[in-house]
Every structure is written in C-alpha cells, then in structure tokens.
Coordinates of C-alpha atoms in Angstrom, one line a residue:
X1 CA 160.2 -11.2 13.2
X2 CA 163.4 -11.0 11.0
X3 CA 162.9 -10.5 7.3
X4 CA 164.6 -13.9 6.7
X5 CA 161.5 -15.7 8.2
X6 CA 158.9 -13.7 6.3
X7 CA 159.5 -15.0 2.8
X8 CA 159.6 -18.5 1.5
X9 CA 162.3 -19.8 -0.8
X10 CA 166.0 -19.2 -0.5
X11 CA 167.3 -17.5 2.7
X12 CA 167.7 -13.8 2.3
X13 CA 171.1 -12.3 2.0
X14 CA 172.3 -10.0 4.8
X15 CA 170.5 -6.7 4.5
X16 CA 173.5 -4.7 3.3
X17 CA 174.3 -7.2 0.6
X18 CA 170.7 -7.3 -0.5
X19 CA 170.6 -3.5 -0.9
X20 CA 173.9 -3.5 -2.9
X21 CA 172.5 -6.2 -5.3
X22 CA 169.2 -4.5 -5.6
X23 CA 170.8 -1.1 -6.5
X24 CA 173.7 -2.6 -8.6
X25 CA 172.4 -1.2 -11.9
X26 CA 172.5 2.3 -10.5
X27 CA 175.5 2.3 -8.2
X28 CA 178.1 -0.1 -9.8
X29 CA 180.8 1.6 -12.0
X30 CA 180.5 1.3 -15.8
X31 CA 183.1 -0.6 -17.9
X32 CA 184.6 2.0 -20.1
X33 CA 186.6 1.7 -23.3
X34 CA 188.3 5.0 -23.6
X35 CA 185.6 7.6 -23.1
X36 CA 182.8 5.4 -24.3
X37 CA 180.7 3.2 -22.0
X38 CA 180.4 -0.5 -22.7
X39 CA 176.6 -0.1 -22.6
X40 CA 175.2 2.9 -24.3
X41 CA 171.7 2.4 -22.7
X42 CA 170.3 1.0 -19.4
X43 CA 170.0 -2.7 -20.0
X44 CA 167.1 -3.0 -17.5
X45 CA 165.0 -0.4 -19.2
X46 CA 163.2 -3.1 -21.4
X47 CA 163.3 -5.8 -18.7
X48 CA 159.9 -7.1 -17.5
X49 CA 158.9 -6.0 -14.0
X50 CA 159.9 -8.2 -11.1
X51 CA 156.8 -10.1 -9.8
X52 CA 158.5 -12.6 -7.5
X53 CA 161.3 -12.2 -5.1
X54 CA 162.4 -9.3 -3.0
X55 CA 162.9 -6.3 -5.3
X56 CA 163.5 -2.7 -4.2
X57 CA 159.8 -1.9 -3.8
X58 CA 159.2 -5.0 -1.8
X59 CA 162.2 -4.3 0.5
X60 CA 161.1 -0.7 0.9
X61 CA 157.6 -1.8 1.8
X62 CA 158.9 -4.2 4.4
X63 CA 161.4 -1.9 6.0
X64 CA 158.8 0.9 6.1
X65 CA 156.3 -1.4 7.8
X66 CA 159.0 -2.6 10.3
X67 CA 160.1 0.9 11.2
X68 CA 156.5 2.1 11.5
X69 CA 155.8 -0.7 14.0
X70 CA 158.9 0.2 16.0
X71 CA 157.7 3.8 16.3
X72 CA 154.2 2.8 17.3
X73 CA 152.4 3.6 14.0
X74 CA 150.7 0.2 13.9
X75 CA 148.2 1.2 11.3
X76 CA 150.9 2.1 8.7
X77 CA 152.8 -1.0 9.7
X78 CA 149.8 -3.3 9.2
X79 CA 149.1 -1.7 5.8
X80 CA 152.7 -2.3 4.7
X81 CA 152.7 -6.0 5.8
X82 CA 149.3 -6.5 4.2
X83 CA 150.6 -5.0 0.9
X84 CA 153.6 -7.3 1.1
X85 CA 151.5 -10.3 1.8
X86 CA 149.4 -9.7 -1.3
X87 CA 152.6 -9.6 -3.4
X88 CA 154.6 -12.4 -1.9
X89 CA 151.9 -14.8 -0.6
X90 CA 153.7 -15.4 2.6
X91 CA 151.4 -16.3 5.6
X92 CA 153.8 -14.8 8.1
X93 CA 153.4 -11.4 6.4
X94 CA 149.6 -11.5 6.7
X95 CA 150.0 -12.7 10.3
X96 CA 152.3 -9.7 11.1
X97 CA 149.8 -7.4 9.4
X98 CA 147.0 -8.9 11.6
X99 CA 148.9 -8.4 14.9
X100 CA 149.9 -4.8 13.9
X101 CA 146.2 -4.0 13.2
X102 CA 145.2 -5.4 16.6
X103 CA 147.6 -3.0 18.3
X104 CA 146.4 -0.2 16.1
X105 CA 142.7 -0.9 17.0
X106 CA 141.7 -0.6 13.3
X107 CA 138.8 -3.1 12.9
X108 CA 138.5 -2.8 9.1
X109 CA 142.3 -3.3 8.7
X110 CA 142.2 -6.1 11.2
X111 CA 139.5 -7.9 9.2
X112 CA 141.3 -7.4 5.9
X113 CA 144.6 -8.8 7.3
X114 CA 142.9 -11.7 9.0
X115 CA 141.1 -12.6 5.8
X116 CA 144.4 -12.5 3.9
X117 CA 146.0 -14.6 6.6
X118 CA 143.3 -17.2 6.4
X119 CA 143.5 -17.2 2.6
X120 CA 147.2 -18.0 2.8
X121 CA 147.0 -20.4 5.7
X122 CA 143.6 -22.1 5.6
X123 CA 144.4 -24.4 8.6
X124 CA 145.4 -21.6 11.0
X125 CA 142.8 -21.1 13.7
X126 CA 143.6 -17.6 14.9
X127 CA 142.5 -15.7 11.9
X128 CA 139.1 -17.5 12.0
X129 CA 138.8 -16.7 15.7
X130 CA 139.5 -13.1 15.0
X131 CA 137.0 -12.9 12.2
X132 CA 134.4 -14.6 14.4
X133 CA 135.0 -12.0 17.1
X134 CA 134.8 -9.1 14.6
X135 CA 131.5 -10.5 13.2
X136 CA 130.1 -10.8 16.8
X137 CA 131.0 -7.3 17.7
X138 CA 129.2 -5.9 14.7
X139 CA 126.1 -8.1 15.4
X140 CA 126.6 -10.6 12.5
X141 CA 125.7 -13.7 14.5
X142 CA 125.4 -16.0 11.6
X143 CA 128.9 -15.2 10.2
X144 CA 130.4 -15.5 13.6
X145 CA 128.9 -18.9 14.1
X146 CA 130.0 -19.9 10.6
X147 CA 133.6 -19.0 11.4
X148 CA 133.5 -21.0 14.7
X149 CA 132.0 -24.0 13.0
X150 CA 134.8 -23.9 10.4
X151 CA 137.3 -24.2 13.3
X152 CA 135.3 -27.0 14.9
X153 CA 135.1 -28.9 11.6
X154 CA 138.8 -28.6 11.1
X155 CA 139.3 -30.3 14.5
X156 CA 139.8 -27.2 16.6
X157 CA 137.9 -25.7 19.5
X158 CA 135.3 -23.2 18.0
X159 CA 134.1 -22.2 21.5
X160 CA 130.6 -22.8 20.5
X161 CA 129.1 -23.1 24.0
X162 CA 130.3 -19.6 25.2
X163 CA 129.0 -18.2 21.9
X164 CA 125.6 -19.8 22.5
X165 CA 125.5 -18.5 26.1
X166 CA 126.1 -14.9 24.7
X167 CA 123.5 -15.4 22.0
X168 CA 120.8 -16.6 24.4
X169 CA 121.3 -13.5 26.5
X170 CA 120.9 -11.1 23.6
X171 CA 117.5 -10.2 22.2
X172 CA 119.0 -9.3 18.8
X173 CA 120.5 -12.8 18.3
X174 CA 118.6 -14.8 15.5
X175 CA 118.3 -18.0 17.6
X176 CA 116.1 -19.8 15.0
X177 CA 118.8 -19.4 12.3
X178 CA 121.6 -20.2 14.8
X179 CA 120.1 -23.4 15.9
X180 CA 119.4 -24.4 12.3
X181 CA 123.1 -23.9 11.6
X182 CA 124.1 -26.0 14.6
X183 CA 121.7 -28.8 13.7
X184 CA 123.1 -28.8 10.2
X185 CA 126.6 -29.2 11.6
X186 CA 125.5 -32.1 13.9
X187 CA 123.9 -33.8 10.9
X188 CA 127.1 -33.8 8.9
X189 CA 128.7 -37.2 8.4
X190 CA 131.5 -37.8 10.9
X191 CA 130.5 -34.8 13.2
X192 CA 130.3 -37.1 16.2
X193 CA 134.0 -38.1 15.6
X194 CA 135.3 -34.5 16.0
X195 CA 137.3 -33.7 19.0
X196 CA 135.0 -31.0 20.3
X197 CA 131.7 -32.7 19.5
X198 CA 130.4 -32.2 23.0
X199 CA 130.9 -28.5 22.7
X200 CA 128.6 -28.5 19.6
X201 CA 126.0 -30.6 21.5
X202 CA 126.0 -28.2 24.5
X203 CA 125.7 -25.1 22.3
X204 CA 122.8 -26.6 20.4
X205 CA 121.1 -27.6 23.6
X206 CA 121.4 -24.0 25.0
X207 CA 119.9 -22.6 21.8
X208 CA 117.1 -25.2 21.7
X209 CA 116.2 -24.6 25.4
X210 CA 116.0 -20.8 24.8
X211 CA 113.6 -21.6 21.9
X212 CA 111.5 -23.8 24.2
X213 CA 112.5 -27.1 22.8
X214 CA 113.4 -28.5 26.3
X215 CA 113.0 -32.2 25.4
X216 CA 115.4 -32.0 22.5
X217 CA 117.9 -29.9 24.5
X218 CA 117.8 -32.5 27.4
X219 CA 118.5 -35.2 24.9
X220 CA 121.6 -33.4 23.8
X221 CA 122.8 -33.0 27.3
X222 CA 122.2 -36.7 28.0
X223 CA 124.5 -37.5 25.1
X224 CA 127.2 -35.2 26.5
X225 CA 126.8 -36.9 29.8
X226 CA 127.7 -40.2 28.2
X227 CA 130.7 -38.8 26.5
X228 CA 132.1 -36.4 29.2
X229 CA 130.3 -37.0 32.5
X230 CA 132.7 -34.7 34.4
X231 CA 132.5 -31.8 32.1
X232 CA 131.8 -28.6 34.1
X233 CA 130.1 -27.1 31.0
X234 CA 127.7 -30.0 31.0
X235 CA 126.6 -29.4 34.6
X236 CA 126.4 -25.7 34.1
X237 CA 124.1 -26.3 31.1
X238 CA 122.1 -28.8 33.1
X239 CA 121.6 -26.4 36.0
X240 CA 120.6 -23.5 33.6
X241 CA 118.2 -25.7 31.7
X242 CA 116.5 -26.9 34.9
X243 CA 116.2 -23.4 36.2
X244 CA 114.6 -22.2 32.9
X245 CA 112.2 -25.2 33.0
X246 CA 111.3 -24.4 36.7
X247 CA 112.7 -27.7 37.9
X248 CA 114.5 -26.2 40.9
X249 CA 115.4 -29.5 42.6
X250 CA 117.2 -30.7 39.5
X251 CA 118.8 -27.3 39.1
X252 CA 120.2 -27.5 42.7
X253 CA 121.5 -31.0 42.2
X254 CA 123.2 -30.1 38.9
X255 CA 124.8 -27.0 40.5
X256 CA 126.0 -29.1 43.5
X257 CA 127.5 -31.6 41.1
X258 CA 129.3 -28.7 39.3
X259 CA 130.6 -27.4 42.6
X260 CA 132.1 -30.9 43.4
X261 CA 133.8 -31.0 40.0
X262 CA 134.9 -27.4 39.8
X263 CA 134.9 -25.9 43.3
X264 CA 136.5 -22.7 42.2
X265 CA 134.0 -21.9 39.5
X266 CA 131.9 -19.2 40.9
X267 CA 129.2 -19.8 38.3
X268 CA 128.1 -23.0 40.1
X269 CA 127.8 -21.3 43.4
X270 CA 125.8 -18.5 41.9
X271 CA 123.6 -21.0 40.2
X272 CA 123.2 -22.9 43.5
X273 CA 122.3 -19.7 45.3
X274 CA 119.8 -18.9 42.6
X275 CA 118.1 -22.3 42.9
X276 CA 118.0 -21.9 46.7
X277 CA 116.5 -18.4 46.4
X278 CA 113.8 -19.6 44.0
X279 CA 113.1 -22.5 46.5
X280 CA 112.7 -19.8 49.1
X281 CA 115.6 -21.2 51.1
X282 CA 117.0 -17.7 51.7
X283 CA 119.1 -18.8 54.6
X284 CA 120.7 -21.6 52.6
X285 CA 121.3 -19.1 49.7
X286 CA 122.9 -16.6 52.0
X287 CA 125.2 -19.4 53.4
X288 CA 126.3 -20.1 49.8
X289 CA 126.9 -16.5 49.0
X290 CA 128.7 -15.8 52.3
X291 CA 131.0 -18.8 51.6
X292 CA 131.6 -17.5 48.1
X293 CA 132.6 -14.1 49.4
X294 CA 134.9 -15.6 52.0
X295 CA 136.7 -17.7 49.4
X296 CA 137.2 -14.5 47.3
X297 CA 138.3 -12.2 50.1
X298 CA 135.1 -10.2 50.1
X299 CA 135.6 -9.2 46.4
X300 CA 133.7 -6.0 45.8
X301 CA 132.5 -6.8 42.2
X302 CA 131.3 -10.2 43.4
X303 CA 129.4 -8.6 46.3
X304 CA 127.6 -6.3 43.9
X305 CA 126.8 -9.2 41.5
X306 CA 125.3 -11.2 44.4
X307 CA 123.2 -8.2 45.5
X308 CA 121.9 -7.9 42.0
X309 CA 121.0 -11.6 42.0
X310 CA 118.9 -11.2 45.1
X311 CA 117.2 -8.1 43.8
X312 CA 116.4 -9.8 40.5
X313 CA 114.7 -12.6 42.4
X314 CA 112.7 -10.0 44.5
X315 CA 114.6 -10.3 47.8
X316 CA 115.8 -6.9 48.9
X317 CA 116.8 -7.6 52.5
X318 CA 119.7 -10.0 51.8
X319 CA 120.7 -7.6 49.0
X320 CA 120.8 -4.7 51.4
X321 CA 122.9 -6.8 53.9
X322 CA 125.4 -7.5 51.1
X323 CA 125.7 -3.8 50.1
X324 CA 125.8 -2.4 53.6
X325 CA 129.6 -3.1 54.1
X326 CA 130.4 -1.0 51.0
X327 CA 128.8 2.2 52.4
X328 CA 131.6 2.6 55.0
X329 CA 134.3 2.6 52.3
X330 CA 136.2 5.7 51.2
X331 CA 135.1 5.2 47.6
X332 CA 131.6 3.7 47.3
X333 CA 130.9 2.2 43.9
X334 CA 128.3 3.9 41.9
X335 CA 126.5 0.6 41.3
X336 CA 126.1 0.2 45.1
X337 CA 124.3 3.5 45.4
X338 CA 122.2 2.7 42.4
X339 CA 121.2 -0.7 43.9
X340 CA 120.5 0.8 47.3
X341 CA 118.2 3.3 45.6
X342 CA 116.4 0.5 43.9
X343 CA 116.0 -1.3 47.3
X344 CA 114.6 1.9 49.0
X345 CA 112.3 2.4 46.0
X346 CA 110.9 -1.1 46.2
X347 CA 110.1 -0.5 49.8
X348 CA 108.2 2.7 49.0
X349 CA 110.8 5.0 50.6
X350 CA 110.8 7.5 47.7
X351 CA 112.8 10.3 49.4
X352 CA 115.5 8.0 50.7
X353 CA 115.7 6.3 47.2
X354 CA 116.2 9.8 45.7
X355 CA 119.1 10.5 48.0
X356 CA 120.8 7.2 47.0
X357 CA 120.3 7.9 43.3
X358 CA 121.7 11.4 43.6
X359 CA 124.9 10.0 45.1
X360 CA 125.7 8.2 41.9
X361 CA 128.5 10.2 40.5
X362 CA 129.7 10.5 36.9
X363 CA 130.1 7.2 35.1
X364 CA 128.1 4.4 33.5
X365 CA 125.4 4.5 36.1
X366 CA 124.9 8.3 36.2
X367 CA 122.2 8.7 33.6
X368 CA 120.3 5.5 34.4
X369 CA 120.2 6.7 38.1
X370 CA 118.8 10.1 37.1
X371 CA 116.3 8.5 34.6
X372 CA 115.1 6.0 37.3
X373 CA 114.8 8.7 39.9
X374 CA 112.8 11.0 37.6
X375 CA 110.5 8.2 36.5
X376 CA 110.0 7.2 40.2
X377 CA 108.9 10.7 41.1
X378 CA 106.6 10.9 38.1
X379 CA 105.0 7.6 39.1
X380 CA 104.5 9.0 42.6
X381 CA 102.5 11.9 40.9
X382 CA 105.4 14.4 41.4
X383 CA 106.1 15.6 37.9
X384 CA 107.0 19.1 39.2
X385 CA 109.6 17.6 41.6
X386 CA 111.0 15.4 38.8
X387 CA 111.6 18.3 36.5
X388 CA 113.1 20.4 39.4
X389 CA 115.4 17.4 40.2
X390 CA 116.6 17.2 36.6
X391 CA 117.1 21.0 36.4
X392 CA 119.3 20.9 39.6
X393 CA 121.3 18.0 38.2
X394 CA 122.0 20.0 35.1
X395 CA 123.5 22.7 37.2
X396 CA 125.5 20.3 39.2
X397 CA 126.9 18.3 36.3
X398 CA 127.6 20.5 33.3
X399 CA 129.1 17.6 31.4
X400 CA 125.7 15.9 31.3
X401 CA 123.7 19.1 30.5
X402 CA 122.6 18.0 27.1
X403 CA 121.9 14.4 28.1
X404 CA 119.7 15.6 31.0
X405 CA 117.8 18.0 28.7
X406 CA 117.2 15.0 26.3
X407 CA 116.0 12.9 29.3
X408 CA 113.5 15.4 30.4
X409 CA 112.2 15.9 26.9
X410 CA 111.8 12.1 26.5
X411 CA 109.9 11.9 29.8
X412 CA 107.6 14.7 28.7
X413 CA 107.0 13.0 25.3
X414 CA 106.1 9.8 27.2
X415 CA 103.6 11.8 29.2
X416 CA 102.0 13.2 26.0
X417 CA 103.2 16.7 26.6
X418 CA 105.1 17.4 23.4
X419 CA 104.5 21.2 23.6
X420 CA 106.2 21.3 27.0
X421 CA 109.1 19.3 25.6
X422 CA 109.5 21.6 22.7
X423 CA 109.2 24.7 24.9
X424 CA 112.0 23.3 27.1
X425 CA 114.3 22.6 24.1
X426 CA 113.6 26.0 22.5
X427 CA 114.3 27.8 25.9
X428 CA 117.6 26.0 26.4
X429 CA 118.7 26.7 22.9
X430 CA 117.9 30.3 23.3
X431 CA 120.3 30.4 26.2
X432 CA 123.0 28.3 24.5
X433 CA 122.4 28.7 20.7
X434 CA 125.7 26.9 19.8
X435 CA 125.0 23.7 21.7
X436 CA 125.3 21.2 18.8
X437 CA 123.8 18.3 20.8
X438 CA 120.6 20.3 21.4
X439 CA 120.5 21.5 17.8
X440 CA 120.7 17.9 16.6
X441 CA 118.0 16.9 19.0
X442 CA 115.7 19.6 17.8
X443 CA 116.5 18.7 14.2
X444 CA 115.5 15.1 14.8
X445 CA 112.3 16.1 16.5
X446 CA 111.5 18.3 13.5
X447 CA 112.1 15.3 11.2
X448 CA 109.8 13.1 13.3
X449 CA 107.1 15.8 13.0
X450 CA 107.5 15.9 9.2
X451 CA 109.1 19.4 9.3
X452 CA 111.9 19.0 6.8
X453 CA 112.7 22.7 6.6
X454 CA 113.0 22.9 10.4
X455 CA 115.3 19.9 10.4
X456 CA 117.5 21.3 7.7
X457 CA 117.6 24.7 9.3
X458 CA 119.0 23.3 12.6
X459 CA 121.4 20.9 10.8
X460 CA 122.8 23.8 8.7
X461 CA 123.3 25.8 11.9
X462 CA 125.1 22.9 13.5
X463 CA 127.3 22.6 10.4
X464 CA 128.2 26.3 10.6
X465 CA 129.5 25.7 14.1
X466 CA 131.1 22.3 13.3
X467 CA 131.6 22.1 9.5
X468 CA 133.1 18.5 9.7
X469 CA 130.5 17.0 12.0
X470 CA 130.1 13.6 10.3
X471 CA 126.8 12.8 12.0
X472 CA 125.1 16.0 10.8
X473 CA 126.5 15.8 7.3
X474 CA 125.4 12.2 7.0
X475 CA 122.0 12.8 8.4
X476 CA 121.2 15.7 6.1
X477 CA 122.7 14.0 3.1
X478 CA 120.9 10.7 3.7
X479 CA 117.6 12.5 4.2
X480 CA 117.9 14.4 1.0
X481 CA 118.8 11.1 -0.9
X482 CA 116.1 9.0 0.8
X483 CA 113.4 11.6 0.0
X484 CA 114.7 11.7 -3.6
X485 CA 114.0 15.4 -3.8
X486 CA 114.2 16.7 -7.4
X487 CA 117.4 18.5 -8.1
X488 CA 119.0 17.8 -4.7
X489 CA 120.7 14.4 -5.2
X490 CA 124.1 15.9 -6.1
X491 CA 123.9 18.1 -3.1
X492 CA 123.1 15.0 -1.0
X493 CA 126.1 13.2 -2.5
X494 CA 128.4 16.1 -1.7
X495 CA 127.2 16.1 2.0
X496 CA 127.7 12.3 2.3
X497 CA 131.2 12.5 0.7
X498 CA 132.2 15.1 3.3
X499 CA 130.8 12.8 6.0
X500 CA 132.9 10.0 4.6
X501 CA 136.0 12.2 4.6
X502 CA 135.4 12.9 8.3
X503 CA 134.5 9.4 9.3
X504 CA 135.4 6.8 6.6
X505 CA 134.8 3.7 8.8
X506 CA 131.3 4.6 9.8
X507 CA 128.9 1.9 8.4
X508 CA 126.0 4.4 8.5
X509 CA 128.0 6.7 6.2
X510 CA 128.9 3.8 3.9
X511 CA 125.2 2.9 3.7
X512 CA 124.3 6.5 2.8
X513 CA 127.0 6.6 0.1
X514 CA 125.6 3.5 -1.5
X515 CA 122.0 4.7 -1.2
X516 CA 122.7 8.1 -2.9
X517 CA 124.5 6.3 -5.8
X518 CA 121.4 4.1 -6.2
X519 CA 119.2 7.2 -6.2
X520 CA 121.4 8.7 -8.9
X521 CA 120.8 5.6 -11.1
X522 CA 124.2 4.0 -10.5
X523 CA 123.4 0.6 -8.8
X524 CA 126.8 -0.8 -9.8
X525 CA 128.6 1.9 -7.9
X526 CA 126.2 1.6 -5.0
X527 CA 126.7 -2.1 -4.5
X528 CA 130.3 -2.1 -3.0
X529 CA 129.4 0.6 -0.5
X530 CA 126.3 -1.2 0.7
X531 CA 128.1 -4.5 0.9
X532 CA 130.7 -2.9 3.1
X533 CA 128.1 -1.3 5.3
X534 CA 126.1 -4.5 5.6
X535 CA 129.3 -6.4 6.6
X536 CA 129.7 -4.0 9.5
X537 CA 126.1 -3.2 10.4
X538 CA 123.7 -6.0 9.3
X539 CA 120.5 -4.3 10.4
X540 CA 117.2 -4.2 8.5
X541 CA 117.7 -0.7 7.0
X542 CA 121.1 -1.5 5.4
X543 CA 119.7 -4.9 4.4
X544 CA 116.7 -3.3 2.7
X545 CA 119.0 -1.0 0.7
X546 CA 121.3 -3.8 -0.3
X547 CA 118.5 -6.1 -1.3
X548 CA 116.9 -3.5 -3.5
X549 CA 120.2 -2.8 -5.2
X550 CA 120.9 -6.5 -5.7
X551 CA 117.4 -6.8 -7.2
X552 CA 118.1 -3.9 -9.6
X553 CA 121.2 -5.7 -10.7
X554 CA 119.2 -8.9 -11.4
X555 CA 120.7 -10.7 -8.4
X556 CA 117.3 -11.4 -6.8
X557 CA 118.2 -14.7 -5.2
X558 CA 120.9 -13.0 -3.1
X559 CA 118.4 -10.3 -2.2
X560 CA 115.9 -12.9 -1.0
X561 CA 118.6 -14.6 1.2
X562 CA 119.4 -11.3 2.9
X563 CA 115.6 -10.6 3.5
X564 CA 115.2 -14.1 4.9
X565 CA 118.0 -13.6 7.4
X566 CA 116.5 -10.3 8.6
X567 CA 113.0 -11.9 8.9
X568 CA 114.4 -14.8 10.9
X569 CA 116.5 -12.5 13.2
X570 CA 113.7 -10.2 14.4
X571 CA 110.0 -10.2 14.6
X572 CA 109.8 -6.5 13.7
X573 CA 111.2 -5.4 10.4
X574 CA 109.0 -2.6 9.0
X575 CA 111.6 -1.5 6.5
X576 CA 111.8 -5.0 5.0
X577 CA 108.0 -5.1 5.0
X578 CA 107.9 -1.9 3.1
X579 CA 110.4 -3.2 0.6
X580 CA 108.3 -6.3 0.0
X581 CA 105.2 -4.2 -0.6
X582 CA 107.0 -2.5 -3.5
X583 CA 108.7 -5.7 -4.7
X584 CA 106.5 -8.7 -3.7
X585 CA 108.6 -10.9 -6.0
X586 CA 111.4 -10.6 -3.4
X587 CA 109.4 -12.5 -0.7
X588 CA 111.5 -15.5 0.3
X589 CA 110.1 -19.0 -0.4
X590 CA 108.1 -20.3 2.6
X591 CA 107.6 -16.8 4.1
X592 CA 104.1 -16.0 5.4

C-alpha cells in the first residue's frame, strides 16, 4: 500500500520532495550577510511539536515499518504501523498493522491492531471477525459471541450458527450464558428485520436444543422454515435436533431434504447415514457411505471419518470393511491402526489389538494408542504386561521417553500404587538426573503431597540445568507468592519477573505477576497484569484472583460479574467457592 493512501488530507508529495521539506531547516544553506548569518539561532527551537501531518518521526516510522515488512519482520512492521495509526488516526494504518500481525503470528499484537482498526473504522467487519476468533481461541466464549452479534446488528453476517455448532460440541462452553445473549439479541426491536436474522434463530435453536429446550428450539426452526425453506443450515439443524431427540424418522427425512438441496454437502449424507445406523438399517447406511466415498474418489480422510461414525454407534464390522482397503497402502494412516486396534479390542481380541496399537507411529495418535493399549492390558488383569509394554516402547521411541514414564506413573496412581509410581520416577531420574521433564513431574508430585521442600529442591535443580525455563520459574515463583511465605515475596517476584522475560505472552505468567503484586500489598499494580491474563485465559483461577483484586479496589460489582460468569460457565469452580467463603459479600445476586 503506497504511503499516499495511508493518510487522510492532502495528497503526499513525492517521497524525495517530502524528505527535502522535512529536513529543510537542517540542510538548506543560510542567508549570510558578510560573515554573519541572517538567523543567529535555530528558528524551530521554540516551535511547538508537530502533532498532525507527516513529520520526520512519522515518516521514519512508516518507512521502517514498510521495510520491515519487505524483509519479513512482520512483528516490527505491525508495531510500526500500529504506532503510526495511534498518531495519525488513519484506519488504513491500523488495517496494515493487523495484516502484518497476522503474518507474524503474534496474537497479542494482532488483537491490539484489530482493536485500533475497529476504533478508527467502527463499521468494518473484519476487525470484529478477527477479535471474535481470538476470543474463541482463548476460550472467552461470551466475548466472541458479543463480537459476532455486533456484526449481525450492523447488518453483516456474524456466522452465529457455526459458532453455536462449535459451542455445543465443547464441554467448556457456557451454554446457559450464550443462549441468554442470543435471546436478548432476538428480543431487540427490529432484530427480525436484520438481513441475517435466520442465522441468529438457528444459532439460538442449537443452543436451546443442547440445553434440553427442544420445544423452543423447534419453534425457532419453524420460523426459519417460513423465511428460508431452502436453507441448507435449516435442514442440517432439523436433522441434528431430531437425532438428539431420538426422532430418527424425522432426522432421516430432514437429512434427505438437505441432500436434495445441497447434494455435495457431505454433512447431510453423514447425517443420513447416522440416522440409518440408529434405525439399524446398516445396509442402507453402507449404501449411503459407499456412494459418498465414490463421489469423493475414495477420500482417505472421509473413509476414516465414516469408520469412526460406525464405531461410535457400536458397529465394528462396517467400520472394519471401510478401513481394510487402507491396510494395503504404502503409508497407512496412524488413525487407521488406532481404529483397528479399537475394533479388535471391542471383539475381545486383546493380543491382536495390541499389535495394531503398536503400529501407530510418532504423531498425534501415538500417546493415545499407548495409553489405550496399557489400560486394555490392565483391565485384562495383565498389569505386568502393561508395564513391560510401556518399558519396551520407551526404548523404541526415545522422543517419548518422558511422556511414557508419566503415563505409567499416572496408571499406577489410578491403581492406588503411589509407592510404585514414586519408585519408578526416582529410578529413572537416578539414570537420567538431568531430565528436566522428569524433574518437573517429581516436583509436581511433591507439591500434591504437600512436600514444599521436595518441590523446591527439584525445581531448583531444573533451573540449574535450564536457568531460563519459564515454566519452572513461574511455578516456583507463583507457589511462593500463593503461600504468602514470610520474607519470600520479593524472591517470588524476582522469579516471576524472570519467567516474564523468558515468556512475556504467557497468561499464566501474567496471572502470577499480578498475584505477587497483590500479595505485596499493591493491588493497583496487580490489576493490569490480571486483566491482561484474564483476557487471554478466562479460567476460574485467574478469575478468582482478578475478582479479589477488584474487591480490594472497591470495585465489587465488577468482581461479582466475573464470578457470575464463571459460575454459569462450569458446574465445578472450587477456587471461586473458596473465594466466596472468604468474601461472602461477593456472592452474585440470585446465586444459590
């Protein structure tokens, strides 16, 4: 983007002319009378600073940002454009900062740039979309929905239905609060006149159905059917709602209608197959899935997805038939071996299942396959075989050595054999005393057992090996701060500051920084750190810290709102409960 288009007002002069004008006071020759200059002093020395227009600093900032972008330093480029946008209030500068931050994969900078862009161009959709995605990635469902509703209320497509589909599939999503926001939106005057009103109705219906309000959800869908009877999203929602309600005939009819409207949308064929499977029409379901595979050239990923569908519904034979063609390939997908192991296990063929699980190579399925195999052997009363299996796998896959040790320890703890677990960990650390992963694992086990000195000993050893290990620094610093040990708060702050230097964008470190400042009696300093941490990681621990600091600053209403959100988002919130035991006055109105 040329500089000319970045600033409002008069067109910019050519770059060379601009530079000459900007540097005129320094480079133009003086008028001289004899040996005496016309001006005995710099006439600009007492001039007020330039606050508007492109001065030397502004030009330097823009050129530096442009050059940084050209050499691939997108973070520096984004910072430069963002700085320029704050001075010149040009939306195009904030837009450029945002795109540079996207290339640089700096989430914090991307959020700051998008916020500035939206501030300068409130009607632009893209910054709100980006902010909605950022909020969703960090688990702030309510903020993500708020951003999407703002787009919808401005007449744009907030993509509410896809958002609701994701929320329904996530246990962490606060469905009760989300549906409340959606209902508030639908109740707004003129909401039904918005271009994407059907999208809002469908999203609300999905959330209501997930919460068990089937009648209200169906009412929403009926309204959409009147407005957009040929909407694929409508029939997909109808089929899903019917499946969840156990109305399999209606689900099949809705899926068939969807196929007739959008024959290339694989979701309808999958939904139709699922309805047929639940109706125990396996032959009809296989006909559907075979046709789907034929139309997609036997797509490998689709074959695996269909096999998973059959297994989830308890039908291993058709799943096996779908997976069998993959076995003859040169590179068999890990997921195929993992699913074949599950099929053999479901049929009681433990040894064959173990062979399949062991063929899962390095990748996403590696550890789940080993965990499933070991658990399978334990359930078959073969603990010795399970431990021997994990020991052999550690020798075969050095990259996963620590993970496999941790897996065996976890299994032993589940079997109420903590002494065996500790013996294993101590034995392996005696062999590899500099294994930082095992040191951290032993430190955490010591902390869980209430052995603070043991925890600190292992973390100190870890830090001697890796002095800038942010996780260990933060863990030790936070523990000292949280326990509020006399005379050790400054030490805790130093550790957390080192963690921040090593990992400045980690919300856990930001939370620790805020918490140690609060422990030091500086709630004003703690607040900004905790607000930043909560914006990235809105979990109950950070929420409890932020609420307590807000309460200390006499902003208790804000603290109650944060507590209310956490209580609505999850049924288990022990840290919030503990906070309310200490400060019962923070209990939100209407809470039990």
